[in-house]
Short mmCIF file of C-alpha atoms (C1' of nucleotides) in Angstrom, two decimals:
data_model
loop_
_atom_site.label_atom_id
_atom_site.label_comp_id
_atom_site.label_asym_id
_atom_site.label_seq_id
_atom_site.Cartn_x
_atom_site.Cartn_y
_atom_site.Cartn_z
CA MET A 1 34.84 -27.41 -2.86
CA LYS A 2 35.84 -26.95 0.73
CA ASN A 3 39.58 -26.98 0.28
CA LEU A 4 39.97 -25.39 -3.11
CA ASN A 5 40.73 -22.06 -1.52
CA ILE A 6 39.27 -20.24 -4.45
CA HIS A 7 40.02 -16.62 -4.90
CA ILE A 8 37.27 -14.23 -5.91
CA GLU A 9 38.31 -11.13 -7.79
CA ILE A 10 36.20 -8.03 -7.49
CA ASN A 11 35.96 -5.11 -9.94
CA SER A 12 38.78 -2.84 -8.83
CA GLU A 13 36.62 0.26 -9.14
CA LEU A 14 34.71 -0.92 -6.09
CA TYR A 15 37.53 -0.21 -3.68
CA SER A 16 40.14 2.49 -3.23
CA LYS A 17 42.62 -0.02 -1.83
CA ASN A 18 42.09 -3.74 -2.28
CA PRO A 19 40.84 -5.05 1.08
CA ASP A 20 42.03 -8.51 0.12
CA SER A 21 45.62 -7.27 0.08
CA THR A 22 46.06 -6.56 3.78
CA GLU A 23 45.06 -8.10 7.07
CA LEU A 24 43.26 -4.93 8.06
CA GLY A 25 41.39 -4.92 4.78
CA GLN A 26 40.26 -8.52 5.30
CA ASN A 27 39.22 -7.58 8.80
CA ILE A 28 37.19 -4.67 7.47
CA ILE A 29 35.26 -7.09 5.26
CA ALA A 30 34.81 -9.72 7.95
CA LYS A 31 33.69 -7.29 10.65
CA SER A 32 31.50 -5.21 8.35
CA ILE A 33 29.51 -8.35 7.54
CA GLU A 34 29.03 -9.04 11.23
CA LEU A 35 28.08 -5.46 11.98
CA ILE A 36 25.65 -4.98 9.07
CA TYR A 37 24.05 -8.29 9.97
CA GLU A 38 23.68 -7.17 13.57
CA ILE A 39 22.46 -3.58 13.31
CA GLY A 40 21.27 -3.28 9.69
CA PHE A 41 22.65 -1.22 6.85
CA GLU A 42 21.01 2.07 7.85
CA ALA A 43 22.50 2.12 11.34
CA PHE A 44 25.86 0.83 10.10
CA THR A 45 28.58 3.51 10.01
CA PHE A 46 32.32 3.48 9.44
CA LYS A 47 32.71 4.99 12.89
CA LYS A 48 31.05 2.00 14.56
CA LEU A 49 33.03 -0.36 12.34
CA GLY A 50 36.19 1.46 13.35
CA ILE A 51 35.44 0.89 17.02
CA LEU A 52 34.99 -2.85 16.33
CA LEU A 53 38.30 -2.89 14.49
CA ASN A 54 40.15 -0.64 16.90
CA SER A 55 40.96 1.56 13.96
CA PRO A 56 39.92 5.13 13.23
CA GLU A 57 37.21 5.56 10.63
CA SER A 58 39.64 7.44 8.38
CA THR A 59 41.51 4.19 7.85
CA ILE A 60 38.39 2.48 6.54
CA TYR A 61 37.88 5.34 4.11
CA ARG A 62 41.24 4.43 2.61
CA TYR A 63 39.71 1.14 1.47
CA PHE A 64 36.14 2.13 0.59
CA LYS A 65 34.77 5.45 -0.57
CA ASN A 66 31.64 5.04 1.53
CA LYS A 67 29.34 2.42 3.00
CA HIS A 68 27.26 2.22 -0.17
CA ILE A 69 30.28 1.11 -2.21
CA LEU A 70 31.17 -1.37 0.52
CA LEU A 71 27.70 -2.89 0.22
CA ILE A 72 28.12 -3.23 -3.54
CA TYR A 73 31.49 -4.85 -2.93
CA LEU A 74 29.91 -7.39 -0.58
CA THR A 75 27.07 -8.21 -2.98
CA SER A 76 29.53 -8.55 -5.86
CA TRP A 77 31.54 -10.99 -3.83
CA TYR A 78 28.40 -12.96 -2.98
CA TRP A 79 27.25 -13.31 -6.59
CA ALA A 80 30.73 -14.26 -7.76
CA TRP A 81 30.72 -16.91 -5.06
CA ILE A 82 27.26 -18.13 -6.16
CA GLU A 83 28.41 -18.26 -9.77
CA TYR A 84 31.34 -20.38 -8.70
CA GLN A 85 28.93 -22.78 -7.02
CA LEU A 86 26.75 -22.87 -10.12
CA VAL A 87 29.68 -23.76 -12.32
CA PHE A 88 30.92 -26.37 -9.90
CA ALA A 89 27.52 -28.03 -9.58
CA THR A 90 26.72 -28.11 -13.29
CA THR A 91 29.96 -29.00 -15.07
CA ASN A 92 29.95 -32.49 -16.48
CA VAL A 93 26.19 -32.74 -16.08
CA ASP A 94 24.83 -33.42 -19.54
CA SER A 95 21.13 -33.07 -18.94
CA PRO A 96 20.16 -29.39 -19.11
CA ARG A 97 17.12 -30.19 -17.01
CA LYS A 98 19.32 -31.53 -14.23
CA ARG A 99 21.58 -28.50 -14.51
CA LEU A 100 18.59 -26.19 -14.26
CA LEU A 101 17.17 -27.96 -11.22
CA LYS A 102 20.54 -27.92 -9.52
CA SER A 103 20.91 -24.21 -10.28
CA ILE A 104 17.49 -23.34 -8.87
CA ASP A 105 18.44 -25.29 -5.80
CA ILE A 106 21.54 -23.20 -5.30
CA LEU A 107 19.63 -19.97 -5.90
CA THR A 108 16.74 -20.72 -3.56
CA LYS A 109 18.10 -22.87 -0.74
CA PRO A 110 19.27 -21.17 2.42
CA VAL A 111 23.02 -20.91 2.92
CA LEU A 112 23.50 -22.86 6.11
CA ILE A 113 27.15 -23.80 6.24
CA ASP A 114 30.06 -21.44 6.30
CA ASN A 115 32.42 -23.16 3.89
CA SER A 116 35.22 -21.01 5.19
CA ILE A 117 36.84 -20.66 1.82
CA SER A 118 38.04 -17.35 3.14
CA TYR A 119 37.69 -14.85 5.93
CA ILE A 120 34.11 -14.26 4.79
CA ASN A 121 31.21 -15.79 6.69
CA GLU A 122 28.88 -16.80 3.87
CA VAL A 123 25.96 -17.60 6.15
CA LEU A 124 25.84 -14.08 7.55
CA LEU A 125 26.58 -12.59 4.14
CA SER A 126 23.64 -14.44 2.59
CA GLN A 127 21.39 -12.96 5.28
CA ILE A 128 22.65 -9.51 4.40
CA ILE A 129 21.93 -10.20 0.73
CA ILE A 130 18.36 -11.14 1.63
CA SER A 131 17.75 -8.11 3.82
CA GLU A 132 19.89 -5.39 2.29
CA SER A 133 21.15 -6.18 -1.22
CA MET A 134 18.31 -4.42 -3.04
CA LYS A 135 19.49 -1.21 -1.44
CA SER A 136 22.69 -1.47 -3.46
CA TYR A 137 20.84 -0.80 -6.73
CA HIS A 138 17.72 1.03 -5.59
CA THR A 139 19.43 4.40 -5.61
CA LYS A 140 19.52 7.44 -7.84
CA SER A 141 23.05 6.55 -8.95
CA VAL A 142 22.14 3.09 -10.28
CA ASP A 143 22.52 3.95 -13.99
CA GLU A 144 25.92 5.51 -13.53
CA GLU A 145 27.11 2.63 -11.35
CA ASN A 146 25.71 0.06 -13.73
CA LYS A 147 27.76 1.60 -16.54
CA LYS A 148 30.87 1.10 -14.44
CA GLY A 149 30.05 -2.60 -14.16
CA TYR A 150 29.29 -2.63 -10.44
CA PHE A 151 26.50 -5.19 -10.86
CA GLN A 152 28.27 -7.46 -13.32
CA THR A 153 28.57 -10.53 -11.09
CA TYR A 154 24.82 -10.51 -10.45
CA LYS A 155 24.11 -10.22 -14.16
CA ASN A 156 26.49 -13.10 -14.85
CA VAL A 157 24.47 -15.36 -12.57
CA VAL A 158 21.18 -14.44 -14.24
CA GLN A 159 22.71 -14.85 -17.70
CA ARG A 160 24.23 -18.24 -16.91
CA VAL A 161 21.01 -19.77 -15.66
CA SER A 162 18.95 -18.12 -18.41
CA GLU A 163 21.11 -19.92 -20.94
CA ILE A 164 20.18 -23.27 -19.42
CA VAL A 165 16.52 -22.31 -19.71
CA LEU A 166 17.04 -21.61 -23.41
CA GLU A 167 18.78 -24.97 -23.87
CA ILE A 168 15.61 -26.64 -22.66
CA ASN A 169 13.20 -24.40 -24.52
CA ALA A 170 14.89 -22.27 -27.17
CA SER A 171 11.72 -20.41 -28.01
CA TYR A 172 10.95 -19.30 -24.48
CA LYS A 173 10.59 -15.54 -24.53
CA PHE A 174 11.40 -14.51 -20.97
CA PRO A 175 14.37 -16.44 -19.56
CA HIS A 176 15.99 -13.48 -17.75
CA MET A 177 12.67 -12.35 -16.33
CA LEU A 178 12.05 -15.87 -15.11
CA ILE A 179 15.42 -16.30 -13.43
CA SER A 180 15.55 -12.85 -11.84
CA THR A 181 12.02 -13.47 -10.56
CA VAL A 182 13.22 -16.71 -8.98
CA ILE A 183 16.30 -15.14 -7.39
CA GLU A 184 14.64 -12.03 -6.04
CA GLY A 185 11.46 -13.91 -5.19
CA ALA A 186 13.32 -16.51 -3.14
CA HIS A 187 14.99 -13.74 -1.14
CA GLN A 188 11.69 -11.95 -0.61
CA GLN A 189 9.90 -15.07 0.53
CA LYS A 190 12.57 -15.88 3.08
CA TYR A 191 12.38 -12.33 4.37
CA PHE A 192 8.59 -12.49 4.53
CA ALA A 193 8.71 -15.80 6.37
CA GLU A 194 10.69 -14.12 9.11
CA HIS A 195 9.07 -10.71 9.25
CA LEU A 196 5.77 -10.55 7.34
CA PRO A 197 4.47 -14.12 7.41
CA SER A 198 1.03 -13.34 6.05
CA LEU A 199 2.62 -12.47 2.71
CA THR A 200 3.89 -16.01 2.23
CA ASP A 201 3.09 -19.66 2.91
CA THR A 202 6.55 -20.80 3.85
CA LYS A 203 8.16 -21.17 7.21
CA LYS A 204 11.77 -20.98 8.16
CA GLY A 205 13.44 -24.36 8.06
CA THR A 206 11.20 -25.81 5.36
CA ASN A 207 12.15 -26.18 1.71
CA SER A 208 8.89 -24.82 0.32
CA VAL A 209 10.61 -21.83 -1.29
CA THR A 210 12.69 -24.20 -3.41
CA GLU A 211 9.65 -26.37 -4.05
CA PHE A 212 7.57 -23.38 -5.15
CA TYR A 213 10.14 -21.86 -7.51
CA THR A 214 11.26 -25.19 -8.95
CA ASN A 215 7.69 -26.07 -9.80
CA MET A 216 7.12 -22.56 -11.16
CA VAL A 217 10.06 -22.77 -13.57
CA ILE A 218 9.17 -26.26 -14.76
CA GLN A 219 5.55 -25.30 -15.43
CA VAL A 220 6.36 -22.02 -17.11
CA ILE A 221 8.99 -23.17 -19.59
CA LYS A 222 7.28 -26.28 -20.86
CA MET B 1 -14.46 5.50 -10.77
CA LYS B 2 -13.29 8.93 -11.71
CA ASN B 3 -15.93 10.92 -9.93
CA LEU B 4 -16.58 8.80 -6.90
CA ASN B 5 -14.27 10.93 -4.83
CA ILE B 6 -13.41 8.02 -2.64
CA HIS B 7 -11.79 8.62 0.65
CA ILE B 8 -8.93 6.44 1.80
CA GLU B 9 -8.42 6.11 5.51
CA ILE B 10 -4.97 5.42 6.84
CA ASN B 11 -4.00 3.80 10.15
CA SER B 12 -3.91 6.76 12.53
CA GLU B 13 -0.68 5.56 14.12
CA LEU B 14 1.10 6.50 10.91
CA TYR B 15 0.76 10.22 11.48
CA SER B 16 0.99 12.60 14.41
CA LYS B 17 -1.60 14.90 12.88
CA ASN B 18 -3.81 13.71 10.04
CA PRO B 19 -2.43 15.29 6.86
CA ASP B 20 -5.80 14.85 5.20
CA SER B 21 -7.35 17.27 7.71
CA THR B 22 -5.61 20.47 6.61
CA GLU B 23 -4.54 22.11 3.39
CA LEU B 24 -0.94 22.16 4.55
CA GLY B 25 -1.15 18.47 5.38
CA GLN B 26 -2.47 17.66 1.91
CA ASN B 27 0.27 19.78 0.44
CA ILE B 28 2.88 17.88 2.45
CA ILE B 29 1.65 14.65 0.87
CA ALA B 30 1.41 16.05 -2.64
CA LYS B 31 4.81 17.71 -2.60
CA SER B 32 6.56 14.87 -0.81
CA ILE B 33 5.52 12.56 -3.65
CA GLU B 34 6.96 14.97 -6.21
CA LEU B 35 10.16 15.43 -4.25
CA ILE B 36 10.78 11.75 -3.50
CA TYR B 37 10.09 10.96 -7.15
CA GLU B 38 12.57 13.60 -8.21
CA ILE B 39 15.53 13.12 -5.87
CA GLY B 40 14.94 9.65 -4.37
CA PHE B 41 14.16 8.66 -0.80
CA GLU B 42 17.75 8.82 0.49
CA ALA B 43 18.30 12.44 -0.54
CA PHE B 44 14.78 13.46 0.50
CA THR B 45 14.72 15.48 3.74
CA PHE B 46 12.04 17.41 5.60
CA LYS B 47 14.20 20.49 5.22
CA LYS B 48 14.08 20.32 1.42
CA LEU B 49 10.36 19.56 1.57
CA GLY B 50 9.90 22.58 3.81
CA ILE B 51 11.57 24.81 1.25
CA LEU B 52 9.22 23.48 -1.45
CA LEU B 53 6.25 24.16 0.84
CA ASN B 54 7.52 27.49 2.16
CA SER B 55 7.17 26.05 5.63
CA PRO B 56 9.81 25.34 8.23
CA GLU B 57 10.72 21.70 8.69
CA SER B 58 9.41 21.77 12.26
CA THR B 59 5.90 22.13 10.86
CA ILE B 60 6.24 18.90 8.86
CA TYR B 61 7.37 17.11 12.00
CA ARG B 62 3.95 17.93 13.49
CA TYR B 63 2.40 15.67 10.86
CA PHE B 64 4.97 12.90 10.54
CA LYS B 65 7.46 11.64 13.06
CA ASN B 66 10.12 11.18 10.37
CA LYS B 67 10.55 10.46 6.68
CA HIS B 68 10.43 6.72 7.20
CA ILE B 69 6.92 6.92 8.65
CA LEU B 70 5.90 9.24 5.81
CA LEU B 71 7.05 6.58 3.31
CA ILE B 72 4.97 3.95 5.10
CA TYR B 73 2.03 6.34 5.00
CA LEU B 74 2.42 6.77 1.24
CA THR B 75 2.71 3.02 0.59
CA SER B 76 -0.31 2.35 2.81
CA TRP B 77 -2.28 4.85 0.79
CA TYR B 78 -1.15 3.22 -2.44
CA TRP B 79 -2.18 -0.30 -1.42
CA ALA B 80 -5.52 0.90 -0.09
CA TRP B 81 -6.06 2.57 -3.44
CA ILE B 82 -5.06 -0.63 -5.29
CA GLU B 83 -7.42 -2.66 -3.14
CA TYR B 84 -10.20 -0.28 -4.00
CA GLN B 85 -9.48 -0.86 -7.68
CA LEU B 86 -9.43 -4.62 -7.17
CA VAL B 87 -12.82 -4.54 -5.50
CA PHE B 88 -14.25 -2.27 -8.15
CA ALA B 89 -12.97 -4.42 -11.01
CA THR B 90 -14.10 -7.75 -9.60
CA THR B 91 -17.50 -7.17 -8.03
CA ASN B 92 -20.32 -8.72 -9.99
CA VAL B 93 -17.88 -10.86 -11.95
CA ASP B 94 -18.93 -14.45 -11.34
CA SER B 95 -16.05 -16.30 -12.92
CA PRO B 96 -13.14 -16.54 -10.48
CA ARG B 97 -10.81 -16.99 -13.41
CA LYS B 98 -11.90 -13.67 -14.87
CA ARG B 99 -11.55 -12.03 -11.48
CA LEU B 100 -8.04 -13.41 -11.12
CA LEU B 101 -6.96 -12.25 -14.55
CA LYS B 102 -8.38 -8.81 -13.93
CA SER B 103 -6.59 -8.64 -10.59
CA ILE B 104 -3.23 -9.61 -12.08
CA ASP B 105 -3.80 -6.95 -14.68
CA ILE B 106 -4.23 -4.31 -12.00
CA LEU B 107 -1.21 -5.55 -10.07
CA THR B 108 1.18 -5.70 -13.01
CA LYS B 109 0.12 -2.99 -15.47
CA PRO B 110 1.78 0.40 -15.22
CA VAL B 111 -0.25 3.20 -13.69
CA LEU B 112 -0.42 5.67 -16.54
CA ILE B 113 -3.32 7.96 -15.78
CA ASP B 114 -3.66 10.17 -12.77
CA ASN B 115 -7.30 9.58 -11.90
CA SER B 116 -7.21 12.64 -9.72
CA ILE B 117 -9.46 11.15 -7.14
CA SER B 118 -7.58 13.38 -4.72
CA TYR B 119 -4.60 15.63 -4.33
CA ILE B 120 -2.38 12.58 -4.85
CA ASN B 121 -0.67 11.96 -8.19
CA GLU B 122 -1.01 8.22 -8.54
CA VAL B 123 1.34 7.97 -11.51
CA LEU B 124 4.25 9.44 -9.58
CA LEU B 125 3.25 7.53 -6.46
CA SER B 126 3.32 4.22 -8.35
CA GLN B 127 6.85 5.04 -9.51
CA ILE B 128 7.87 5.65 -5.91
CA ILE B 129 6.34 2.31 -4.94
CA ILE B 130 8.42 0.59 -7.62
CA SER B 131 11.68 2.30 -6.65
CA GLU B 132 11.36 2.86 -2.92
CA SER B 133 8.59 0.88 -1.25
CA MET B 134 10.76 -2.07 -0.23
CA LYS B 135 12.71 0.35 1.93
CA SER B 136 9.61 0.80 4.09
CA TYR B 137 9.86 -2.76 5.41
CA HIS B 138 13.52 -3.64 4.91
CA THR B 139 14.53 -2.10 8.22
CA LYS B 140 15.48 -3.31 11.67
CA SER B 141 12.15 -2.02 13.04
CA VAL B 142 9.98 -4.10 10.69
CA ASP B 143 8.71 -6.55 13.32
CA GLU B 144 7.69 -3.84 15.73
CA GLU B 145 6.02 -1.82 12.98
CA ASN B 146 4.30 -4.86 11.58
CA LYS B 147 2.74 -5.49 15.01
CA LYS B 148 1.31 -1.98 14.92
CA GLY B 149 -0.38 -2.81 11.63
CA TYR B 150 1.66 -0.47 9.45
CA PHE B 151 1.67 -2.91 6.52
CA GLN B 152 -1.97 -3.97 6.75
CA THR B 153 -3.17 -2.51 3.46
CA TYR B 154 -0.48 -4.40 1.56
CA LYS B 155 -1.41 -7.62 3.32
CA ASN B 156 -5.06 -7.04 2.48
CA VAL B 157 -4.25 -6.91 -1.22
CA VAL B 158 -2.23 -10.14 -1.11
CA GLN B 159 -4.95 -11.84 0.95
CA ARG B 160 -7.75 -10.75 -1.36
CA VAL B 161 -6.11 -12.06 -4.53
CA SER B 162 -4.91 -15.23 -2.79
CA GLU B 163 -8.52 -16.03 -1.99
CA ILE B 164 -9.41 -15.91 -5.67
CA VAL B 165 -6.56 -18.34 -6.36
CA LEU B 166 -8.03 -20.72 -3.79
CA GLU B 167 -11.47 -20.42 -5.36
CA ILE B 168 -9.97 -21.75 -8.59
CA ASN B 169 -7.78 -24.39 -6.99
CA ALA B 170 -8.65 -25.03 -3.35
CA SER B 171 -5.77 -27.43 -2.87
CA TYR B 172 -3.08 -25.07 -4.10
CA LYS B 173 -0.47 -24.83 -1.37
CA PHE B 174 1.19 -21.46 -1.98
CA PRO B 175 -1.37 -18.79 -2.88
CA HIS B 176 0.24 -15.98 -0.86
CA MET B 177 3.70 -16.85 -2.09
CA LEU B 178 2.38 -16.80 -5.64
CA ILE B 179 0.65 -13.44 -5.35
CA SER B 180 3.42 -11.67 -3.47
CA THR B 181 5.85 -13.02 -6.07
CA VAL B 182 3.68 -11.51 -8.80
CA ILE B 183 3.37 -8.13 -7.09
CA GLU B 184 6.99 -7.72 -6.08
CA GLY B 185 8.21 -9.36 -9.28
CA ALA B 186 6.24 -6.97 -11.48
CA HIS B 187 7.76 -4.01 -9.65
CA GLN B 188 11.26 -5.46 -9.95
CA GLN B 189 10.92 -6.16 -13.66
CA LYS B 190 9.74 -2.63 -14.39
CA TYR B 191 12.67 -1.30 -12.40
CA PHE B 192 15.10 -3.62 -14.20
CA ALA B 193 13.68 -2.59 -17.59
CA GLU B 194 14.65 0.98 -16.81
CA HIS B 195 17.92 0.52 -14.99
CA LEU B 196 19.33 -3.01 -15.32
CA PRO B 197 17.93 -4.26 -18.62
CA SER B 198 20.07 -7.38 -18.83
CA LEU B 199 18.18 -8.78 -15.82
CA THR B 200 14.90 -8.83 -17.72
CA ASP B 201 13.39 -9.32 -21.19
CA THR B 202 10.83 -6.58 -21.05
CA LYS B 203 10.98 -3.04 -22.31
CA LYS B 204 9.19 0.02 -21.08
CA GLY B 205 5.93 0.54 -22.90
CA THR B 206 5.29 -3.15 -23.62
CA ASN B 207 2.91 -5.36 -21.72
CA SER B 208 5.27 -8.31 -21.39
CA VAL B 209 5.37 -8.03 -17.58
CA THR B 210 1.62 -8.62 -17.46
CA GLU B 211 1.94 -11.36 -20.08
CA PHE B 212 4.71 -13.13 -18.16
CA TYR B 213 3.01 -13.06 -14.75
CA THR B 214 -0.43 -13.90 -16.09
CA ASN B 215 0.96 -16.94 -17.85
CA MET B 216 2.96 -17.85 -14.77
CA VAL B 217 -0.07 -17.84 -12.49
CA ILE B 218 -2.21 -19.78 -14.93
CA GLN B 219 0.44 -22.46 -15.39
CA VAL B 220 1.29 -22.76 -11.74
CA ILE B 221 -2.19 -23.13 -10.26
CA LYS B 222 -3.58 -25.64 -12.72
"C1'" DG C 1 71.40 -2.15 6.30
"C1'" DC C 2 69.86 2.14 5.05
"C1'" DA C 3 66.80 5.12 2.46
"C1'" DT C 4 62.30 5.47 0.99
"C1'" DA C 5 57.74 4.46 0.32
"C1'" DT C 6 53.67 2.90 2.19
"C1'" DT C 7 50.51 2.24 5.79
"C1'" DC C 8 48.15 3.30 9.71
"C1'" DG C 9 46.76 5.65 14.06
"C1'" DA C 10 45.60 9.87 16.21
"C1'" DT C 11 43.46 13.99 16.01
"C1'" DA C 12 40.84 17.79 14.25
"C1'" DG C 13 37.50 19.84 11.70
"C1'" DT C 14 33.27 20.68 8.49
"C1'" DA C 15 28.80 20.60 6.32
"C1'" DA C 16 24.66 18.32 6.42
"C1'" DT C 17 21.14 15.54 8.65
"C1'" DA C 18 17.60 14.51 11.78
"C1'" DC C 19 15.65 16.00 14.88
"C1'" DT C 20 13.69 19.02 19.55
"C1'" DA C 21 12.34 23.21 21.89
"C1'" DT C 22 10.57 27.83 22.44
"C1'" DT C 23 8.09 31.83 21.48
"C1'" DA C 24 5.22 34.87 18.98
"C1'" DT C 25 1.75 35.53 15.69
"C1'" DA C 26 -2.06 34.24 12.89
"C1'" DT C 27 -6.32 31.72 12.26
"C1'" DT C 28 -10.19 29.03 13.48
"C1'" DT C 29 -13.95 27.70 16.44
"C1'" DG C 30 -17.30 27.83 20.01
"C1'" DC D 1 -14.96 38.06 21.50
"C1'" DA D 2 -12.26 34.56 24.05
"C1'" DA D 3 -9.99 30.41 23.79
"C1'" DA D 4 -7.89 27.03 21.42
"C1'" DT D 5 -5.22 25.63 17.73
"C1'" DA D 6 -1.91 26.05 13.98
"C1'" DT D 7 2.07 27.76 12.08
"C1'" DA D 8 6.24 30.68 11.28
"C1'" DA D 9 10.59 31.92 12.88
"C1'" DT D 10 14.44 30.91 15.19
"C1'" DA D 11 17.78 28.43 17.80
"C1'" DG D 12 20.10 24.59 19.20
"C1'" DT D 13 21.95 19.53 19.61
"C1'" DA D 14 23.78 15.02 18.59
"C1'" DT D 15 25.10 12.31 14.93
"C1'" DT D 16 26.62 11.35 10.31
"C1'" DA D 17 29.59 11.32 6.53
"C1'" DC D 18 33.08 12.63 5.30
"C1'" DT D 19 38.25 15.34 4.49
"C1'" DA D 20 42.80 16.80 5.97
"C1'" DT D 21 47.06 16.62 8.36
"C1'" DC D 22 50.87 14.66 10.78
"C1'" DG D 23 53.91 11.53 12.80
"C1'" DA D 24 55.13 6.69 13.92
"C1'" DA D 25 55.60 2.06 12.44
"C1'" DT D 26 56.43 -1.18 8.96
"C1'" DA D 27 57.66 -3.07 4.60
"C1'" DT D 28 60.39 -2.92 0.28
"C1'" DG D 29 63.99 -1.98 -2.80
"C1'" DC D 30 68.77 -1.49 -3.74
#
DNA sequence: GCATATTCGATAGTAATACTATTATATTTG
DNA sequence: CAAATATAATAGTATTACTATCGAATATGC
């Protein structure tokens, strides 16, 4: 996968000017990931990003309408990237059970290596997804933005893995609920491990999140 | 429970002046719940709340340092209230299995009736918890605030139900992970049902969230 | 290679937000 | 009735989240 140099296309409504099309745009993405990771989404502003980029904030506004849309752009990219990994890891694997286990692995394991398929640091981005991604859809504008397809790449991931669940047990009633519980739960548990440890039993650096959710899925669908 | 007129005490570091001690303070709580429910936490400001209360915003600042602390106050109240319900529903029930099932019921069922044990509308508050509560701890100040005990009532709920899990299966490795997955998952699924339905299989008004998580817990701990 | 878009930097400006401070008046309490 | 407390009214500040304009640099199209 390392040298495929895949290209991830993002819903064009998520940007005013495609950041992928210019060096500055790519820099906006790369530096915004670093800055959000460092200071958090609330404290993140286009002004601060502009200082990092040596560009006025008005230039950033030419690419993204506001920081909320930028966050949705970043999460869309992340889920498209995850879907790519899911496809790559499951093609040519006949056993649906093996495909499911591999998928859960991808969804629950920490992202530790920056594959450098692009100017995007996936390790930092995955940390942002854990800490901040729910803020992209916990807003008053969620219905409107959902209609415009802003969350499509996330839905694709849930749908894809749900289909494997149904291959194993066609009569299972709650495949989407199960998979979105796994995805969101794995994020939560990693966040808890770092910040609210009494809400979990896992510790950073262990694989108990994967162990827990793998076991959960196996038990629940049989 | 209706007429017990219970009194919920909140960590005194969460307010500058106890809102429970004055009529205005109680009004601040009551109206802030209505306003956050209506316009969402991002758009909610003390200025707008002041207009609703016919009080200048500076008065509200005498009770709460800022809107973030007010949100933590509201979530603390909610979890203390939930814990009270857990205790009430499980005392004198010998069977740990029955206690667990009852607890999951309380944690996953929608809050439909305002018990009016106080000036707080629990139905609206529970909606705020579903939509906004994660914002209270997904901040850069979470570690510092956790040290001050701001999230204690939530932890108490997780701890209490985890102990029931261990009564049933003392060797189960992940009781806290299981219970926090149930609590957060149930909120997520209700939110998805309303706003991102393709991420779930439940519909508003059904009890499939309770069904799913009850089954999940039973399967996983046996 | 020259005109013409396009892009970007520089600067300015605005409305709203998130507070803080001060003073005067009203109300409670001892 | 005095003293303490609470609140209303007002003013003010730094920051945020944008929008607008203009001119210089760069790329592209013929």
